[in-house]
Short mmCIF file of C-alpha atoms and ligand atoms in Angstrom, two decimals:
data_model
loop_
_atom_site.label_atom_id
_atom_site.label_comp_id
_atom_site.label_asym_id
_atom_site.label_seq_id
_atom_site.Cartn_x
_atom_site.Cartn_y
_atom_site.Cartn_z
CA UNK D 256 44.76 -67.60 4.66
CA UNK D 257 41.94 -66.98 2.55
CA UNK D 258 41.54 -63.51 2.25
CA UNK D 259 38.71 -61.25 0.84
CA UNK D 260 39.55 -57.45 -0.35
CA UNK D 261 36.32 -55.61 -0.17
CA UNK D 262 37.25 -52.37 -2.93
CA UNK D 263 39.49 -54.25 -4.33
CA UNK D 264 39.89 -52.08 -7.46
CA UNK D 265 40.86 -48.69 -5.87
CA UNK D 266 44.47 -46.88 -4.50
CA UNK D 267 45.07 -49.47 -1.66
CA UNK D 268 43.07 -52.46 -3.04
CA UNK D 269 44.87 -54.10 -5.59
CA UNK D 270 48.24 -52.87 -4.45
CA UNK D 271 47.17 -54.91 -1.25
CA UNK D 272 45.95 -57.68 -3.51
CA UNK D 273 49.20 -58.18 -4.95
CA UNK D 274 51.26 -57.94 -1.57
CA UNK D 275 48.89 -60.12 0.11
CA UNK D 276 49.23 -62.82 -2.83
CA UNK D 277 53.00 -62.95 -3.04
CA UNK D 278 52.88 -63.41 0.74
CA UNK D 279 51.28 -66.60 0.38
CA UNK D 280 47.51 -65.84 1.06
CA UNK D 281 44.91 -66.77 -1.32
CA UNK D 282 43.14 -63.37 -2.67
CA UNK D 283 39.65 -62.84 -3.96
CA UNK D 284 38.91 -58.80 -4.71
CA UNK D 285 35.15 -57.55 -5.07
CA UNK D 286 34.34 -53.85 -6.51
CA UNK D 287 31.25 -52.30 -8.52
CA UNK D 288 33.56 -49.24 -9.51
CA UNK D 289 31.89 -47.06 -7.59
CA UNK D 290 35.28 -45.15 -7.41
CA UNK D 291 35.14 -44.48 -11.07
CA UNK D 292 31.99 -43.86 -12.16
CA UNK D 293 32.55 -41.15 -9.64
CA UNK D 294 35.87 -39.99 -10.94
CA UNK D 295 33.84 -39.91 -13.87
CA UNK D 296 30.68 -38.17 -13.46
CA UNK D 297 33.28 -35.22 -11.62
CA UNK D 298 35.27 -35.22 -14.66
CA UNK D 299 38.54 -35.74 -12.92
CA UNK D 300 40.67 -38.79 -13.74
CA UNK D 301 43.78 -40.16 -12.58
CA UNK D 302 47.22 -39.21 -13.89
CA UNK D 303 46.95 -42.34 -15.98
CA UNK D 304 44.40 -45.15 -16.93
CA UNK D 305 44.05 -48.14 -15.14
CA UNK D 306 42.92 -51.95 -16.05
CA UNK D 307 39.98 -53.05 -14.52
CA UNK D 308 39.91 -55.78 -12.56
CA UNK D 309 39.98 -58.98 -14.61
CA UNK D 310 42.96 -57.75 -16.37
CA UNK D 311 44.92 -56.75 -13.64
CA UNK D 312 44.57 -60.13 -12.02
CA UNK D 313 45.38 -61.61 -15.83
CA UNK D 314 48.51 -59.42 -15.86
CA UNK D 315 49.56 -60.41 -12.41
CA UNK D 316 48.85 -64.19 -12.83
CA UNK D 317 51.23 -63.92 -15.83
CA UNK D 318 53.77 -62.00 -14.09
CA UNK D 319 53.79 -63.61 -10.41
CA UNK D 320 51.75 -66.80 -11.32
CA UNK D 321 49.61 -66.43 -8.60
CA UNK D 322 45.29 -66.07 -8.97
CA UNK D 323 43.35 -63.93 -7.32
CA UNK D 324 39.60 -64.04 -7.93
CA UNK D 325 37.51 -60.96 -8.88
CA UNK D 326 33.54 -60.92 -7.70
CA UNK D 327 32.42 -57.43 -9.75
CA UNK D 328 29.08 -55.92 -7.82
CA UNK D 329 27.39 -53.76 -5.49
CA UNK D 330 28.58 -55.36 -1.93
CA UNK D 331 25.44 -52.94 -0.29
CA UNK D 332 23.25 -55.51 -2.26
CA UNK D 333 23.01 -58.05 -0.07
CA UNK D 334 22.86 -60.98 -2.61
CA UNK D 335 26.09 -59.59 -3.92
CA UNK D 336 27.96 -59.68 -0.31
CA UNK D 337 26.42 -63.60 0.10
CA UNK D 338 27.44 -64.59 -3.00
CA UNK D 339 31.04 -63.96 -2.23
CA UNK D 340 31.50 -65.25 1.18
CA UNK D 341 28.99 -68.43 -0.31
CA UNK D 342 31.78 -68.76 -2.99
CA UNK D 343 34.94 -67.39 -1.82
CA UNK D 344 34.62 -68.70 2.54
CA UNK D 345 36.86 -66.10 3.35
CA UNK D 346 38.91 -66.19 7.08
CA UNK D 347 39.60 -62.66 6.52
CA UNK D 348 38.10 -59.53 5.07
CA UNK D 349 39.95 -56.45 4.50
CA UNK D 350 37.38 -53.79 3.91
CA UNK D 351 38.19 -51.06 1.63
CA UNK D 352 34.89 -50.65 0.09
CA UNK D 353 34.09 -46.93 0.96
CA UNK D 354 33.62 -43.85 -0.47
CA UNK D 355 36.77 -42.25 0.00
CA UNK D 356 37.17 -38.49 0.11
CA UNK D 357 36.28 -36.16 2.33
CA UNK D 358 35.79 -33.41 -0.43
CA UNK D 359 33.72 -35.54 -2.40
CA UNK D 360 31.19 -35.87 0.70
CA UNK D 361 30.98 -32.24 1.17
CA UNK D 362 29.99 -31.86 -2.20
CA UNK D 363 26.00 -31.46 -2.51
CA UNK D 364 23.06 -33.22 -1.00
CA UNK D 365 23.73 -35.97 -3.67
CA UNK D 366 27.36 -36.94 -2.92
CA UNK D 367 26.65 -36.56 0.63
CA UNK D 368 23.51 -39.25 0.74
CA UNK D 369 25.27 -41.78 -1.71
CA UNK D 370 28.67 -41.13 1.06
CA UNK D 371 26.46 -41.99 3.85
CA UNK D 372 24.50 -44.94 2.29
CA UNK D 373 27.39 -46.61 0.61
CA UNK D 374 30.11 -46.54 3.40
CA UNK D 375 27.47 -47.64 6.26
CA UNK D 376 25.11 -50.28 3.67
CA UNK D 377 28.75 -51.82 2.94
CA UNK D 378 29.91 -51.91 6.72
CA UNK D 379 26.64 -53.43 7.96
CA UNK D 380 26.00 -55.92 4.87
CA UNK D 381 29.61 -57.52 6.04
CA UNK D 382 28.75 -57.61 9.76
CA UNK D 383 25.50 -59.59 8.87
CA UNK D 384 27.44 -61.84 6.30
CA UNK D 385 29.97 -62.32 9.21
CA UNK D 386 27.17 -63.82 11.38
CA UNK D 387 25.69 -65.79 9.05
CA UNK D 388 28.92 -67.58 7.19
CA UNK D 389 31.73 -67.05 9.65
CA UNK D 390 31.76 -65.39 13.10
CA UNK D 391 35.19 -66.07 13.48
CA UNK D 392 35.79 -64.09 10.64
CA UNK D 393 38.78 -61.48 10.78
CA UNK D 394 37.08 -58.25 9.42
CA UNK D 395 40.22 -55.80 8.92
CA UNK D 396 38.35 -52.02 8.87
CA UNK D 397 39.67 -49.46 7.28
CA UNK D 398 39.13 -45.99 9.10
CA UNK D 399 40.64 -42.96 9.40
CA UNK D 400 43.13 -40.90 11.93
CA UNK D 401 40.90 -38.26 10.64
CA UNK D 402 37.62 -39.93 13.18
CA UNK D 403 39.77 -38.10 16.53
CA UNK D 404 39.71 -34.96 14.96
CA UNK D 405 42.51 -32.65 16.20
CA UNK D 406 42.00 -32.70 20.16
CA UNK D 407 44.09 -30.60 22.42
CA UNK D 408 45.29 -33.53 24.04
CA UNK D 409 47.38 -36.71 22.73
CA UNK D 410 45.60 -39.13 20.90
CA UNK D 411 45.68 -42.56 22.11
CA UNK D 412 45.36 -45.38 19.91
CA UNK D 413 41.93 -46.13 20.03
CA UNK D 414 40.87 -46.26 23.72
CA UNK D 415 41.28 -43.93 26.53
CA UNK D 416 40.78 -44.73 30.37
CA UNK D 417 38.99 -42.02 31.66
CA UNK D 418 38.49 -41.33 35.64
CA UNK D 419 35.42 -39.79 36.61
CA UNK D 420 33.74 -39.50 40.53
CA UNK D 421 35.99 -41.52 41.64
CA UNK D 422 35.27 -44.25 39.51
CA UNK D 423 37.49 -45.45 35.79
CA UNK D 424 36.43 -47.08 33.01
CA UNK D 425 37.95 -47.28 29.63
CA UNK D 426 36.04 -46.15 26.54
CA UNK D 427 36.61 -45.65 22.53
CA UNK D 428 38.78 -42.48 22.50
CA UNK D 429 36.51 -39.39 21.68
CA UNK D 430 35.50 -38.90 18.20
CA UNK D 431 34.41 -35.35 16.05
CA UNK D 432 35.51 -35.70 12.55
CA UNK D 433 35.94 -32.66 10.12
CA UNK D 434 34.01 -33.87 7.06
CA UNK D 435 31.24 -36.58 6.36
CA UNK D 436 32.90 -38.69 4.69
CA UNK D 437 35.04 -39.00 8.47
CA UNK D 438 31.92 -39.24 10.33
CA UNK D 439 30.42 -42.26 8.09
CA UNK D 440 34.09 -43.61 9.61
CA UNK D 441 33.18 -43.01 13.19
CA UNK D 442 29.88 -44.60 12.65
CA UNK D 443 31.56 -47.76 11.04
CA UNK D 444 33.51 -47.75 14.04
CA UNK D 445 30.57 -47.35 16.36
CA UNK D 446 28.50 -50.24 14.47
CA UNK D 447 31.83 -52.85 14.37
CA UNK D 448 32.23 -51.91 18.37
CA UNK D 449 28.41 -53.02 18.88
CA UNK D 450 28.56 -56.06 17.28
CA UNK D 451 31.86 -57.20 18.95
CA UNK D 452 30.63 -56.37 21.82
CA UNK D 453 27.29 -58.54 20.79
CA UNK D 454 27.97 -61.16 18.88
CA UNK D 455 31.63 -61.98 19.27
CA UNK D 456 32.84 -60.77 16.35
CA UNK D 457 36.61 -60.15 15.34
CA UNK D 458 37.72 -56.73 14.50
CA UNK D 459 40.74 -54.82 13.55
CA UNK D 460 39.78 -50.94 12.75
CA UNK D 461 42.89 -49.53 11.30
CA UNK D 462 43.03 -45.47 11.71
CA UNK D 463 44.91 -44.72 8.58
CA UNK D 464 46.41 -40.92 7.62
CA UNK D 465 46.78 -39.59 4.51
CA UNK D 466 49.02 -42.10 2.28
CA UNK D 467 51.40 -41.13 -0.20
CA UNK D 468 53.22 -42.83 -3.09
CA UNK D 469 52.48 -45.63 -5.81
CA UNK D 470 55.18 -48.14 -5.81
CA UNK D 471 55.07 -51.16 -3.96
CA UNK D 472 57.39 -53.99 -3.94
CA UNK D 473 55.08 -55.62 -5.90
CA UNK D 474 54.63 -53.63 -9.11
CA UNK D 475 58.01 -51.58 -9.23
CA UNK D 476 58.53 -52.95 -13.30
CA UNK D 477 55.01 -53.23 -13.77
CA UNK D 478 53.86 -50.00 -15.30
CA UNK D 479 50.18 -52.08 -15.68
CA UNK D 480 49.92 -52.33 -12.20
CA UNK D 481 50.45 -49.25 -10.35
CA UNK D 482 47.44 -47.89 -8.51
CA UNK D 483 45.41 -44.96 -9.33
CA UNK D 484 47.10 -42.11 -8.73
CA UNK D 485 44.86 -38.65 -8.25
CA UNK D 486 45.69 -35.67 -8.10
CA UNK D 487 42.53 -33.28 -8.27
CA UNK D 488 40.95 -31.63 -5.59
CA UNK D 489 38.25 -34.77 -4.99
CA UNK D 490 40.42 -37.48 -5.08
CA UNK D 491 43.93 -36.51 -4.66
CA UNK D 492 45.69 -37.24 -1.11
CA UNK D 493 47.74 -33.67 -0.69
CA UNK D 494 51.05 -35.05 -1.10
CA UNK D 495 50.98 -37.04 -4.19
CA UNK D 496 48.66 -33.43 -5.21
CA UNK D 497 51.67 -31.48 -4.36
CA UNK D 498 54.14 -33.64 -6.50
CA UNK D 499 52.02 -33.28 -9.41
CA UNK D 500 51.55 -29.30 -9.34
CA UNK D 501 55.35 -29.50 -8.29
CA UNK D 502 55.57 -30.95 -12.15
CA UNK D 503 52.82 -29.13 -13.92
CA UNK D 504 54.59 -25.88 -12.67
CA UNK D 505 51.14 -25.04 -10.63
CA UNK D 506 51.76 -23.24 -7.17
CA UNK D 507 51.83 -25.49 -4.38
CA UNK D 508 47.95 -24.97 -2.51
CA UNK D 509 48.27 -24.51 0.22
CA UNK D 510 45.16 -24.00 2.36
CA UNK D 511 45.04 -21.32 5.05
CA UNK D 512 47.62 -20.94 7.47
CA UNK D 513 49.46 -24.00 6.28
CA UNK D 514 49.33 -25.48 9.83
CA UNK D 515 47.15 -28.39 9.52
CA UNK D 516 49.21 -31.84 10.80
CA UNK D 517 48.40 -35.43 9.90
CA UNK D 518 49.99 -38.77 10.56
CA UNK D 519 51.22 -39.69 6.97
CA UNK D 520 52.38 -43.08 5.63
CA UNK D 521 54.05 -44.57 2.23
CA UNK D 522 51.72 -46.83 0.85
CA UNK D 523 54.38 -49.83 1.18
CA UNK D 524 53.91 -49.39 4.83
CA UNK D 525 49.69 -49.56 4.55
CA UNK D 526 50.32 -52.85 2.57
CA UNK D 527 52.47 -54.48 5.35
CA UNK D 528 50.45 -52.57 7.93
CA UNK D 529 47.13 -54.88 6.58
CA UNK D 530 49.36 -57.70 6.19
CA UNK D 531 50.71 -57.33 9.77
CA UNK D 532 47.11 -57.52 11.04
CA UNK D 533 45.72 -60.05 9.23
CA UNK D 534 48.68 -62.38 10.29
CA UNK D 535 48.20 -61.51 13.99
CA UNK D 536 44.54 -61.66 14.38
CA UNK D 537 43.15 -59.99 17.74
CA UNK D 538 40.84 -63.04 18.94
CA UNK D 539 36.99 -63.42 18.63
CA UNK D 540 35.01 -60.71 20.77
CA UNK D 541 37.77 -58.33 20.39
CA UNK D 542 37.87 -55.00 18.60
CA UNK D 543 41.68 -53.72 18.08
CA UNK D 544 42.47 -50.52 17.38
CA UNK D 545 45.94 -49.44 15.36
CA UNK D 546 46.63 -45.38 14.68
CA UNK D 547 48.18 -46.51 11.12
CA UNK D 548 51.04 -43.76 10.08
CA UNK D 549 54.60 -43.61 10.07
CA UNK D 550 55.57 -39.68 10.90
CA UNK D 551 53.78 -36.51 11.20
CA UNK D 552 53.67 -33.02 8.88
CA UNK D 553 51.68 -30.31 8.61
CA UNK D 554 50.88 -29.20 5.08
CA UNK D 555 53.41 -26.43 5.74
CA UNK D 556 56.04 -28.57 6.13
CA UNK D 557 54.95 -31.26 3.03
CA UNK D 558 55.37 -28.15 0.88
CA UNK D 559 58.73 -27.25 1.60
CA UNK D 560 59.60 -30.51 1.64
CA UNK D 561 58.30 -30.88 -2.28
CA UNK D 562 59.36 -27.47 -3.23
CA UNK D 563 63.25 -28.52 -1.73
CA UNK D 564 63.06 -31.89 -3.79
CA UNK D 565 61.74 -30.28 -6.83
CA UNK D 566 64.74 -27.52 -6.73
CA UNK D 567 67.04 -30.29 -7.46
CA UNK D 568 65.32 -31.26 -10.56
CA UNK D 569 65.65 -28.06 -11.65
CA UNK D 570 61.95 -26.86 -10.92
CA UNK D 571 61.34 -24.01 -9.64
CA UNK D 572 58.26 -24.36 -7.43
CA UNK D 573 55.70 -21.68 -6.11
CA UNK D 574 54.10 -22.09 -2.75
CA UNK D 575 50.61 -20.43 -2.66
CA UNK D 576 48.18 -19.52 0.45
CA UNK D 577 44.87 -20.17 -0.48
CA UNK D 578 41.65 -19.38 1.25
CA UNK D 579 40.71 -22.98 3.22
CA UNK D 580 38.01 -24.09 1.17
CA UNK D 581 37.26 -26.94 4.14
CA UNK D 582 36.43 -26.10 7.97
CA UNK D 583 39.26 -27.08 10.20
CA UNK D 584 42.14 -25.60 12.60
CA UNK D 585 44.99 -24.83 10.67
CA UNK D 586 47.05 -24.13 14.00
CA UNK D 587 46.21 -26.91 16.52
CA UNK D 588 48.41 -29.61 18.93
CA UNK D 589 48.80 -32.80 17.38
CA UNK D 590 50.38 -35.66 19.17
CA UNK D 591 49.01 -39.49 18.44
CA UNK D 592 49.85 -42.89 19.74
CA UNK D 593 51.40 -45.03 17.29
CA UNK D 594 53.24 -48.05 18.64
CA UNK D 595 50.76 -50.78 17.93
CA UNK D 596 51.94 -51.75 14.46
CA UNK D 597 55.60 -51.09 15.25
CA UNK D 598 55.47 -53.61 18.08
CA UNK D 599 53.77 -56.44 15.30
CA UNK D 600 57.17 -55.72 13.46
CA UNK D 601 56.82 -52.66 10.92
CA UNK D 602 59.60 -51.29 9.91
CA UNK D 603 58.50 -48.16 8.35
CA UNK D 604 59.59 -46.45 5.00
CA UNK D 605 59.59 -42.98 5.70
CA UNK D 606 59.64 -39.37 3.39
CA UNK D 607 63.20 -38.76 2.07
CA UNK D 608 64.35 -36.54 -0.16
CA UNK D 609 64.71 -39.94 -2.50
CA UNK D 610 61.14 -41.08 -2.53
CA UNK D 611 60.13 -37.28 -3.04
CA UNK D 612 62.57 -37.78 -6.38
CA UNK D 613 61.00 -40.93 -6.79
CA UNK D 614 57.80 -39.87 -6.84
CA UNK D 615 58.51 -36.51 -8.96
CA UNK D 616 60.38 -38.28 -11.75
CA UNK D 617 57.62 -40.95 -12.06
CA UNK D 618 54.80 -37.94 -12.29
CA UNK D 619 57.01 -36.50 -15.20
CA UNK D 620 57.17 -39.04 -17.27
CA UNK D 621 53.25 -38.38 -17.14
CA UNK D 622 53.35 -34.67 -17.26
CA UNK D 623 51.72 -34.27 -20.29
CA UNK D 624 48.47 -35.87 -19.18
CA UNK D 625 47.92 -33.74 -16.53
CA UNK D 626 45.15 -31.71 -16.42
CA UNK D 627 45.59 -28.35 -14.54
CA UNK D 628 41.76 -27.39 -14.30
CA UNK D 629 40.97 -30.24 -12.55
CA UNK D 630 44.06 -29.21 -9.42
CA UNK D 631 41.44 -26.91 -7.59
CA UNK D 632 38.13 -26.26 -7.67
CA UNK D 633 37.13 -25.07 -3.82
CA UNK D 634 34.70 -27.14 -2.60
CA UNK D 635 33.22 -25.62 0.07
CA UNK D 636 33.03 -26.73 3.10
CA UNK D 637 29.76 -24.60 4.42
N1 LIG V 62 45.28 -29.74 2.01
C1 LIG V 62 45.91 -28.59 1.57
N2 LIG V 62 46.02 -28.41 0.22
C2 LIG V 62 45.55 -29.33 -0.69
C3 LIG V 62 44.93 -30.49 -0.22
C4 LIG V 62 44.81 -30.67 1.14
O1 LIG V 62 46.36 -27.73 2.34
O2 LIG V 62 45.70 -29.08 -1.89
C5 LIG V 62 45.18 -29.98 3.45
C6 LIG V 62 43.75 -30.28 3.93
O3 LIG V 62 43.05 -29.08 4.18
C7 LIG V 62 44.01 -31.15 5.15
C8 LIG V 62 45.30 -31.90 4.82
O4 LIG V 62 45.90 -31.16 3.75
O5 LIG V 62 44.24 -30.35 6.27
C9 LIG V 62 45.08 -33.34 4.39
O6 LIG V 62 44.19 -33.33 3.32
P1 LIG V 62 44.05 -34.59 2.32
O7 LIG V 62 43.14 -34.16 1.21
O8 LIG V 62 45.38 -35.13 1.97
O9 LIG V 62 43.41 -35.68 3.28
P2 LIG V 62 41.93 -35.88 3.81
O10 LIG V 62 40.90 -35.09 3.10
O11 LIG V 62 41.98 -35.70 5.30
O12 LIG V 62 41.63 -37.37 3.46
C10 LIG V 62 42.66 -38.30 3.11
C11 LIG V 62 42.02 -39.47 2.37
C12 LIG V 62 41.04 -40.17 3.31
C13 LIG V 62 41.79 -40.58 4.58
C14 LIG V 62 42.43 -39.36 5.23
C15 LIG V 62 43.27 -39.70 6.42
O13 LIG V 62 41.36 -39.01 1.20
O14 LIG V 62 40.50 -41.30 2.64
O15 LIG V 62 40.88 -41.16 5.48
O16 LIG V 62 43.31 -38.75 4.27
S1 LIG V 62 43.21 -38.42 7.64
O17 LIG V 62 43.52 -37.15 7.00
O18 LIG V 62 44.17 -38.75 8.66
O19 LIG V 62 41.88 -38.40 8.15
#
């Protein structure tokens, strides 16, 4: 298949770039960096640089002999967006393109406006270029488990049939986000849904929790390769933030009561997730929901769990309450739906005390780079 990776630079991008190639699809990526002229402007980089794009497919050609074509631009532009699917004819988009943190939307009036425009422009520039090149295109979404919020009922995946006078219908499963940056997701989901429902498009919207990790089967030996990994309060997923304080000797933050449970996943699993959907497409006019984790923690428990691992190295590792610097229940029921991906065939790599290791012993052979004032800063959620 002929595959288009819209934010193809960032955590999940290339690492699904890479997968995708091996697995026989033909790969084209398309960034304007947004990512790290953000990372920038905040002062907080990753533990370690990162090629840019034209390298990293050079690298990867040499390695794996296989191509994969980089567009650089602004995909809200629409001349940017045609030029791609003019050039590249994609069957399938995965689209990554988005601003990604929720901290970084909560920001200031600034972050907040470019969060909005950005994640929405991108969303709606592809549904138009959809139309216009290829309505039977496969748009893969991704969103976020963090669009249901955390209801005091199960969370289906995706749709819920609800009963009322008498009468049933079933409806997109109730939304209310925590932070902007989940809301733009909601409203992605809320524009793909319209135009499904209008013009026939094709849509997988994959509800993705906070992933984890930065090997892949892909780029094990290939030190060149590995993704971004962050660890400051912007861009930093609280796991892989946890291993690194675990290393830097920094107490474990833990905000307020410690409660707060998310679906997690290993970022192997997000690659074959993507992979699993683009190779069983839902059919034109359809939009298919998949809640896209493995197993569920609450920050509590991801902190013992590092502080355990981290023993065995010989670390001794502080766990710290800190005043939530966000607005959200840090004692709630949690309980989502996620069979849809297991029934395509994923067999899911879950959190043992051996990835922990994994993942601590990689961050150490970095430890000098990182930067402790960058771990917390408090951005404020009101
Ligand atoms: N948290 C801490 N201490 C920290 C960092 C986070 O207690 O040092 C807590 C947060 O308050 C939150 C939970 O850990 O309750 C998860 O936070 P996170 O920063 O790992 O994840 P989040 O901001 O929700 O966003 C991340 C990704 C985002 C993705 C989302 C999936 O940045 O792109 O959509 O995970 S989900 O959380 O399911 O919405």
């Amino acid at each position: 298949m002929r595959i288009l990776i819209l934010g193809g630079d960032g955590y999940l991008g290339w690492p699904t770039a890479m997968h995708l190639s091996k697995h026989g699809h033909d790969v084209a990526v398309a960034d304007n960096y947004l990512k790290r002229r953000l990372a920038e402007e905040e002062r907080v980089p990753a533990l370690y640089p990162v090629p840019e794009l034209e390298e990293k497919a050079r690298l990867w050609e040499s390695v794996s002999g296989f191509k994969v074509k980089v567009f650089t631009g602004d995909l809200q532009e629409w001349d940017v967006m045609t030029t791609v699917f003019r050039e590249f004819d994609p069957e399938a988009v995965v689209h990554y393109a988005e601003q990604p943190s929720a901290p970084y939307s909560m920001l200031n009036r600034k972050a907040a406006t470019l969060t909005l425009h950005n994640n929405l422009g991108v969303t709606f520039n592809l549904i138009q270029a959809a139309r216009q090149f290829n309505p039977e295109v496969h748009i893969v979404k991704l969103g976020t488990m963090g669009e249901y919020g955390t209801p005091e009922i199960d969370i289906e995946e995706g749709w819920i049939d609800i009963e009322h006078k008498g009468r049933r219908d079933r409806f997109l499963y109730p939304r209310q986000a925590g932070s902007l940056y989940h809301t733009t997701k909601i409203m992605d989901t809320d524009l793909l849904w319209f135009y499904v429902r209008i013009w026939d498009l094709q849509v997988t919207d994959l509800m993705q929790g906070p992933v984890y990790g930065m090997y892949t089967c892909e780029n094990e030996s290939l030190e060149d390769l590995l993704p971004f990994f962050c660890y400051d309060e912007i861009f930093g997923t609280v796991l892989n933030r946890f291993v690194v304080q675990a290393v830097a000797g920094y107490p474990l933050t833990v905000y307020g009561k410690g409660g707060q449970t998310r679906g997690y996943l290993n970022i192997k699993d997000t690659l074959n997730c993507v992979r699993l959907s683009l190779e069983h497409p839902p059919g034109k006019g359809k939009l298919r929901i998949f809640n896209q984790f493995t197993e569920t923690f609450s920050v509590n428990d991801l902190a013992a769990k590092v502080s355990e691992a981290a023993g065995s190295l010989g670390l001794n590792v502080e766990i710290q309450t800190i005043n939530n610097p966000r607005k959200e229940k840090e004692e709630h029921y949690y309980n989502p739906e996620h069979t849809g991906l297991l029934d395509l065939g994923l067999q899911p790599h879950y959190l043992t005390d051996d990835i922990l290791l994994g993942m601590l012993e990689f961050v150490k052979k970095h430890e000098k780079s990182i930067r402790k004032d960058i771990i917390f800063k408090g951005i404020s959620w009101t």
